[in-house]
Short mmCIF file of C-alpha atoms in Angstrom, two decimals:
data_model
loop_
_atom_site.label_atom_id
_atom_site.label_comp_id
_atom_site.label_asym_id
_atom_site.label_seq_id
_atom_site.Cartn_x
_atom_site.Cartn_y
_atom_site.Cartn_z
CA UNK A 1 158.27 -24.86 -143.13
CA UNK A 2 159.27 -25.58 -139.33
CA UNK A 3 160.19 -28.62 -138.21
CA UNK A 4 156.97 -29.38 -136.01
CA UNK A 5 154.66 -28.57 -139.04
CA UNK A 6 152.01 -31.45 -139.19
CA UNK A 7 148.27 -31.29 -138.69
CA UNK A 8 146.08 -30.91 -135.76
CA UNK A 9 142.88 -33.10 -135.86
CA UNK A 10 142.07 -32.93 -131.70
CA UNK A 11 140.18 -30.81 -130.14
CA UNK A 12 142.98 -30.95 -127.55
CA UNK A 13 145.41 -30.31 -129.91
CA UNK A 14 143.95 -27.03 -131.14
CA UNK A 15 146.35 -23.89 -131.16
CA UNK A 16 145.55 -21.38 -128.07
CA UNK A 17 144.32 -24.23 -125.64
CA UNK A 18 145.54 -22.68 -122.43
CA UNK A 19 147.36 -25.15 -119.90
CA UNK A 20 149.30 -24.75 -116.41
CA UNK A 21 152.85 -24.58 -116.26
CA UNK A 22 153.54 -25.82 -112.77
CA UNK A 23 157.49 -25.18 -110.97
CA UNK A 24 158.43 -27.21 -108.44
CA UNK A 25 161.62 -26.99 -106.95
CA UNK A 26 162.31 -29.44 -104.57
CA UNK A 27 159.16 -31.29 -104.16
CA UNK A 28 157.66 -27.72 -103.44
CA UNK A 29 155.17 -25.70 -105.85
CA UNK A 30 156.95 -22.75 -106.32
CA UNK A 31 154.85 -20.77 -109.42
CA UNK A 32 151.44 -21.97 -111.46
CA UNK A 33 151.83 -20.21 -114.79
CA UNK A 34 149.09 -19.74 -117.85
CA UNK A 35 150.15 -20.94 -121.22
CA UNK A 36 149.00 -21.19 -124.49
CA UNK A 37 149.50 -23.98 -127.24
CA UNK A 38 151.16 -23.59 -130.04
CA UNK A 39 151.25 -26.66 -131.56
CA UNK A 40 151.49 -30.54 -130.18
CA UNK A 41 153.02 -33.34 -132.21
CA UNK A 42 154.73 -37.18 -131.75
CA UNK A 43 158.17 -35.02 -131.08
CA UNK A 44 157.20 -33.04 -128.55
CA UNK A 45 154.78 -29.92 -128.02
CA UNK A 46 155.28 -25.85 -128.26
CA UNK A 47 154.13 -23.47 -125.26
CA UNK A 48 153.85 -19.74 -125.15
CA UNK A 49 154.32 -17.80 -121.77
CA UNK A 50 153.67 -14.61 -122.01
CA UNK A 51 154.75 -11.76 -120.14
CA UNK A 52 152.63 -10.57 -116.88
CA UNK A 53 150.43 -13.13 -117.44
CA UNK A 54 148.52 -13.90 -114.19
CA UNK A 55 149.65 -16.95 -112.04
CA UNK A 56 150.13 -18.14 -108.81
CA UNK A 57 153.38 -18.11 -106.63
CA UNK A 58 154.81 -19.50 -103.48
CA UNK A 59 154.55 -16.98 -100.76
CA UNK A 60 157.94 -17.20 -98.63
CA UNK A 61 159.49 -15.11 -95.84
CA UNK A 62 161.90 -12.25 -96.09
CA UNK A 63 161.10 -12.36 -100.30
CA UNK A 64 163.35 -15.43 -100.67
CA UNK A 65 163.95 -17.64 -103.03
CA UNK A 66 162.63 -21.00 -103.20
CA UNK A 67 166.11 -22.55 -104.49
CA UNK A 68 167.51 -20.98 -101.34
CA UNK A 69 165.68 -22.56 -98.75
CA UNK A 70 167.03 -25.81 -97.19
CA UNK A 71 164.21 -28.51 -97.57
CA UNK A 72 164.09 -29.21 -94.07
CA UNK A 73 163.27 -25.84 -93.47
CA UNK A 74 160.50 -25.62 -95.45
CA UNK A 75 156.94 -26.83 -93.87
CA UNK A 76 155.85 -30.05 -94.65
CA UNK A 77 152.52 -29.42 -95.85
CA UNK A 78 154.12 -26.72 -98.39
CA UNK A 79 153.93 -22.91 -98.96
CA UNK A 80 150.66 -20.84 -99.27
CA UNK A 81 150.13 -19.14 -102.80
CA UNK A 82 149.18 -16.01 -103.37
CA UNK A 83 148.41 -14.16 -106.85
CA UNK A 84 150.79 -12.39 -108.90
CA UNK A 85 152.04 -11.84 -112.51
CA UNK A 86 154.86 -13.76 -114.83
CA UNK A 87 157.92 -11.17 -114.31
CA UNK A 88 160.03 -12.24 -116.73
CA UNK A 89 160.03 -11.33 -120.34
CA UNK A 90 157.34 -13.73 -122.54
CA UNK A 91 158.78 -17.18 -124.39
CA UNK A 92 158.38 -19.86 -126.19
CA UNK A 93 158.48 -23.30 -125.26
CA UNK A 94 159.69 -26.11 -126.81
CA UNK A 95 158.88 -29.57 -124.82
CA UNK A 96 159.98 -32.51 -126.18
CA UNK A 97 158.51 -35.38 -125.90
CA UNK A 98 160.70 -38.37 -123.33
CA UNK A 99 163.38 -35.71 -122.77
CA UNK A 100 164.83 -34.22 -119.49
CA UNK A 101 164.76 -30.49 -120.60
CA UNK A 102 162.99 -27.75 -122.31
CA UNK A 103 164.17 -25.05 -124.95
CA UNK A 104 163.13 -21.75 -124.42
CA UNK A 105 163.23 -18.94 -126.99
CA UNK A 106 163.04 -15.84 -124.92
CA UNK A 107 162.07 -12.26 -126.34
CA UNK A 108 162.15 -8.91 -124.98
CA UNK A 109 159.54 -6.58 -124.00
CA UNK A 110 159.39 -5.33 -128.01
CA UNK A 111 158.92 -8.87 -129.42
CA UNK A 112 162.99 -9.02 -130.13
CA UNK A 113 164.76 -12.50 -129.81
CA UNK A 114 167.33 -12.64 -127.04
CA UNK A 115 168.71 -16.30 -127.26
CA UNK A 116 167.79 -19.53 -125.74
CA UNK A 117 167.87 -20.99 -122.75
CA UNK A 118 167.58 -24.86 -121.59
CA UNK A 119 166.14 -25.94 -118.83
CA UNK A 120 167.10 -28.91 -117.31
CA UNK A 121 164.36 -30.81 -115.94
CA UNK A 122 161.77 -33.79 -115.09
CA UNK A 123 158.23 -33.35 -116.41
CA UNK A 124 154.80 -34.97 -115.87
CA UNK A 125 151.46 -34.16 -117.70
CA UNK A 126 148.28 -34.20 -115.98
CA UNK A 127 145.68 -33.10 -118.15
CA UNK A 128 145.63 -29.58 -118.71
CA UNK A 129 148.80 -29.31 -115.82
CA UNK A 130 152.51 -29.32 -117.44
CA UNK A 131 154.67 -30.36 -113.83
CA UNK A 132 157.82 -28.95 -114.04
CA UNK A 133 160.34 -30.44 -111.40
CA UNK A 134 163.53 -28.24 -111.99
CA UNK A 135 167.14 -29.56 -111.95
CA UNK A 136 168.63 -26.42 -111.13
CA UNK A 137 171.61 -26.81 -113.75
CA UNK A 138 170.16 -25.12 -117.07
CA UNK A 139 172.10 -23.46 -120.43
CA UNK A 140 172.50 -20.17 -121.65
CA UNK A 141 172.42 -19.86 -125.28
CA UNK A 142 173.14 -16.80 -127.18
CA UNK A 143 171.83 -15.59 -130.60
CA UNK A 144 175.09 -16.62 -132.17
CA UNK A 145 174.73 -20.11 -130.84
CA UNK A 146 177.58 -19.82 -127.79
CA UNK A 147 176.54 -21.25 -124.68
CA UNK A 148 177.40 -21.14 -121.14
CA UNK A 149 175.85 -23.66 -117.84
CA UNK A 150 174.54 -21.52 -115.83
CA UNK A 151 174.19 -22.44 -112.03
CA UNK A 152 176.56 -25.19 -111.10
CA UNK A 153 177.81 -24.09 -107.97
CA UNK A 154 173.93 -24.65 -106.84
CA UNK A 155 173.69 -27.67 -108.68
CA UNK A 156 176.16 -29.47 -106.60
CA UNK A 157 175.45 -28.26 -103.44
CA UNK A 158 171.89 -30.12 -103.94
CA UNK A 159 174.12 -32.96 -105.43
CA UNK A 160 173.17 -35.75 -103.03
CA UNK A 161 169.95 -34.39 -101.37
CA UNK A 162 167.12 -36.80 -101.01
CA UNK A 163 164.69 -34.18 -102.66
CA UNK A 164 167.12 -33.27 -105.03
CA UNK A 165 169.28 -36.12 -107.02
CA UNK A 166 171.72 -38.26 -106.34
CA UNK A 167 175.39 -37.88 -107.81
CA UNK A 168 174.67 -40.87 -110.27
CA UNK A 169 171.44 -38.14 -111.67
CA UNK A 170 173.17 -35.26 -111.91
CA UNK A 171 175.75 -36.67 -114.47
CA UNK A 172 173.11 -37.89 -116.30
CA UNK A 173 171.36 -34.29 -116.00
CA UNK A 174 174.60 -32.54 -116.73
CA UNK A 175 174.89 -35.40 -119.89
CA UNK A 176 171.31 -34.49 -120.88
CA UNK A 177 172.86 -30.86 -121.06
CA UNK A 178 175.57 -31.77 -123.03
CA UNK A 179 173.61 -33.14 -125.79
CA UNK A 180 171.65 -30.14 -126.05
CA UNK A 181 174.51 -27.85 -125.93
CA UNK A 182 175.67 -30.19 -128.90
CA UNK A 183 173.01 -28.90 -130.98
CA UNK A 184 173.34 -25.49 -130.05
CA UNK A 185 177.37 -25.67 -131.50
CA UNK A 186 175.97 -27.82 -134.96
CA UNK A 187 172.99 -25.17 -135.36
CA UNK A 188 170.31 -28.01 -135.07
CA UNK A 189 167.09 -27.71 -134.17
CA UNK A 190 165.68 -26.27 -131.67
CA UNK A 191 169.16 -23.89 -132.37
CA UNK A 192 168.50 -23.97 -136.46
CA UNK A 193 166.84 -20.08 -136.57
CA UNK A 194 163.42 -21.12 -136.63
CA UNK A 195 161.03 -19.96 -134.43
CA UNK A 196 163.28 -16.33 -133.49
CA UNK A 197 160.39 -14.27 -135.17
CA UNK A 198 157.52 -16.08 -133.90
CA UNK A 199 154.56 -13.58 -132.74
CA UNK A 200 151.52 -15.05 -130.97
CA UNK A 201 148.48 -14.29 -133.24
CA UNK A 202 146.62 -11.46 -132.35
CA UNK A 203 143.28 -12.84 -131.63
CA UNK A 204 145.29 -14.68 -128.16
CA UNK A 205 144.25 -12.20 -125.44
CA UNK A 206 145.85 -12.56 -122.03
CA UNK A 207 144.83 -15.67 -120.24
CA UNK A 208 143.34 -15.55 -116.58
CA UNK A 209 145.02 -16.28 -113.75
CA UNK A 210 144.78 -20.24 -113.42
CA UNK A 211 142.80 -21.91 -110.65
CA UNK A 212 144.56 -22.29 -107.46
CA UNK A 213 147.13 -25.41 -107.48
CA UNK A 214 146.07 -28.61 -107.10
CA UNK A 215 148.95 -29.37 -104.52
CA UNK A 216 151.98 -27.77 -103.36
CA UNK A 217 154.20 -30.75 -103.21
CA UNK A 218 155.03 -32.49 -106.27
#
């Protein structure tokens, strides 16, 4: 039996309930994502993202990257958002409940596990809305449990950025890392095997695009 095994009694609670997985990265929007529940307890909550699933994203110029643009570049009122598809391979989510990151087992194209990842971050729910404000720093985890931080150099260049965190935040993010990293090494949950050959059941078609964001600044 997994470790998140209890019963669901709540109609908002029931398995497939699609919700918004919103990005921001500095204060800005930067993708609205489709998600399905898996299943919502005391500890925490379990999200699947699948692959090409429609969403909105942050138009910018020249195709960059949201990470790369310097806040006081960026226009006050936020970027438009125009419609487009998840590109990255699908995954599941694990959210737990008071903590400043996410687990992600992510699969390939065939359904195969690849590893983990953990991403370091604030989050807020509204509803049906999951609002993701990212911390930049996040974890690699491979299958056999060794791990690697994966942008740092980014990380402290935003070190000390009012829309970012101050130095005092990211050692508690990094810390928040640590302790997850910790788990990975001992081979605890969410690092303990289960979950690797999860399918979505079969009846879970595609969701539609969600509506468009309720605001582009966090």
């Amino acid at each position: 039996m997994n470790r998140l095994a209890h019963s669901i009694n709540i109609t908002e609670d029931v398995p497939g309930r699609i919700l918004h997985w919103n990005l921001f990265i500095g204060g800005h929007l930067s993708a609205s994502v489709p998600v399905r529940l898996v299943e919502r307890t005391d500890e925490g909550q379990l999200v699947w993202m699948e692959t090409g699933a429609p969403m909105w994203r942050t138009e910018l110029p020249g195709g960059a990257h949201l990470r790369d643009i310097a806040p006081d570049d960026r226009p006050a009122t936020g970027y438009p958002v125009v419609p487009g598809r998840w590109p990255m391979g699908s995954a599941l989510f694990y959210q737990p409940s008071g903590a400043a990151h996410s687990v992600l087992w992510l699969f390939g194209r065939r359904g195969k596990f690849r590893g983990w990842y953990v991403n370091l971050e604030r989050r807020v729910h509204h509803g049906d809305d999951i609002d993701i404000a990212d911390h930049e720093l996040d974890i690699n985890v491979a299958p056999d449990r060794s791990w690697q931080w994966k942008d740092e150099e980014s990380f402290a260049e935003k070190t000390g950025h009012p829309v970012y965190w101050s130095a005092d935040e990211a050692a508690a993010i990094r810390a928040e890392g640590t302790r997850v990293a910790r788990l990975a090494e001992a081979g605890t949950f969410p690092f303990d095997g289960s979950w690797c050959d999860f399918r979505p059941p079969r009846t879970w078609t595609t969701p539609p695009r969600p509506p468009v964001p309720r605001r582009p600044i966090l």
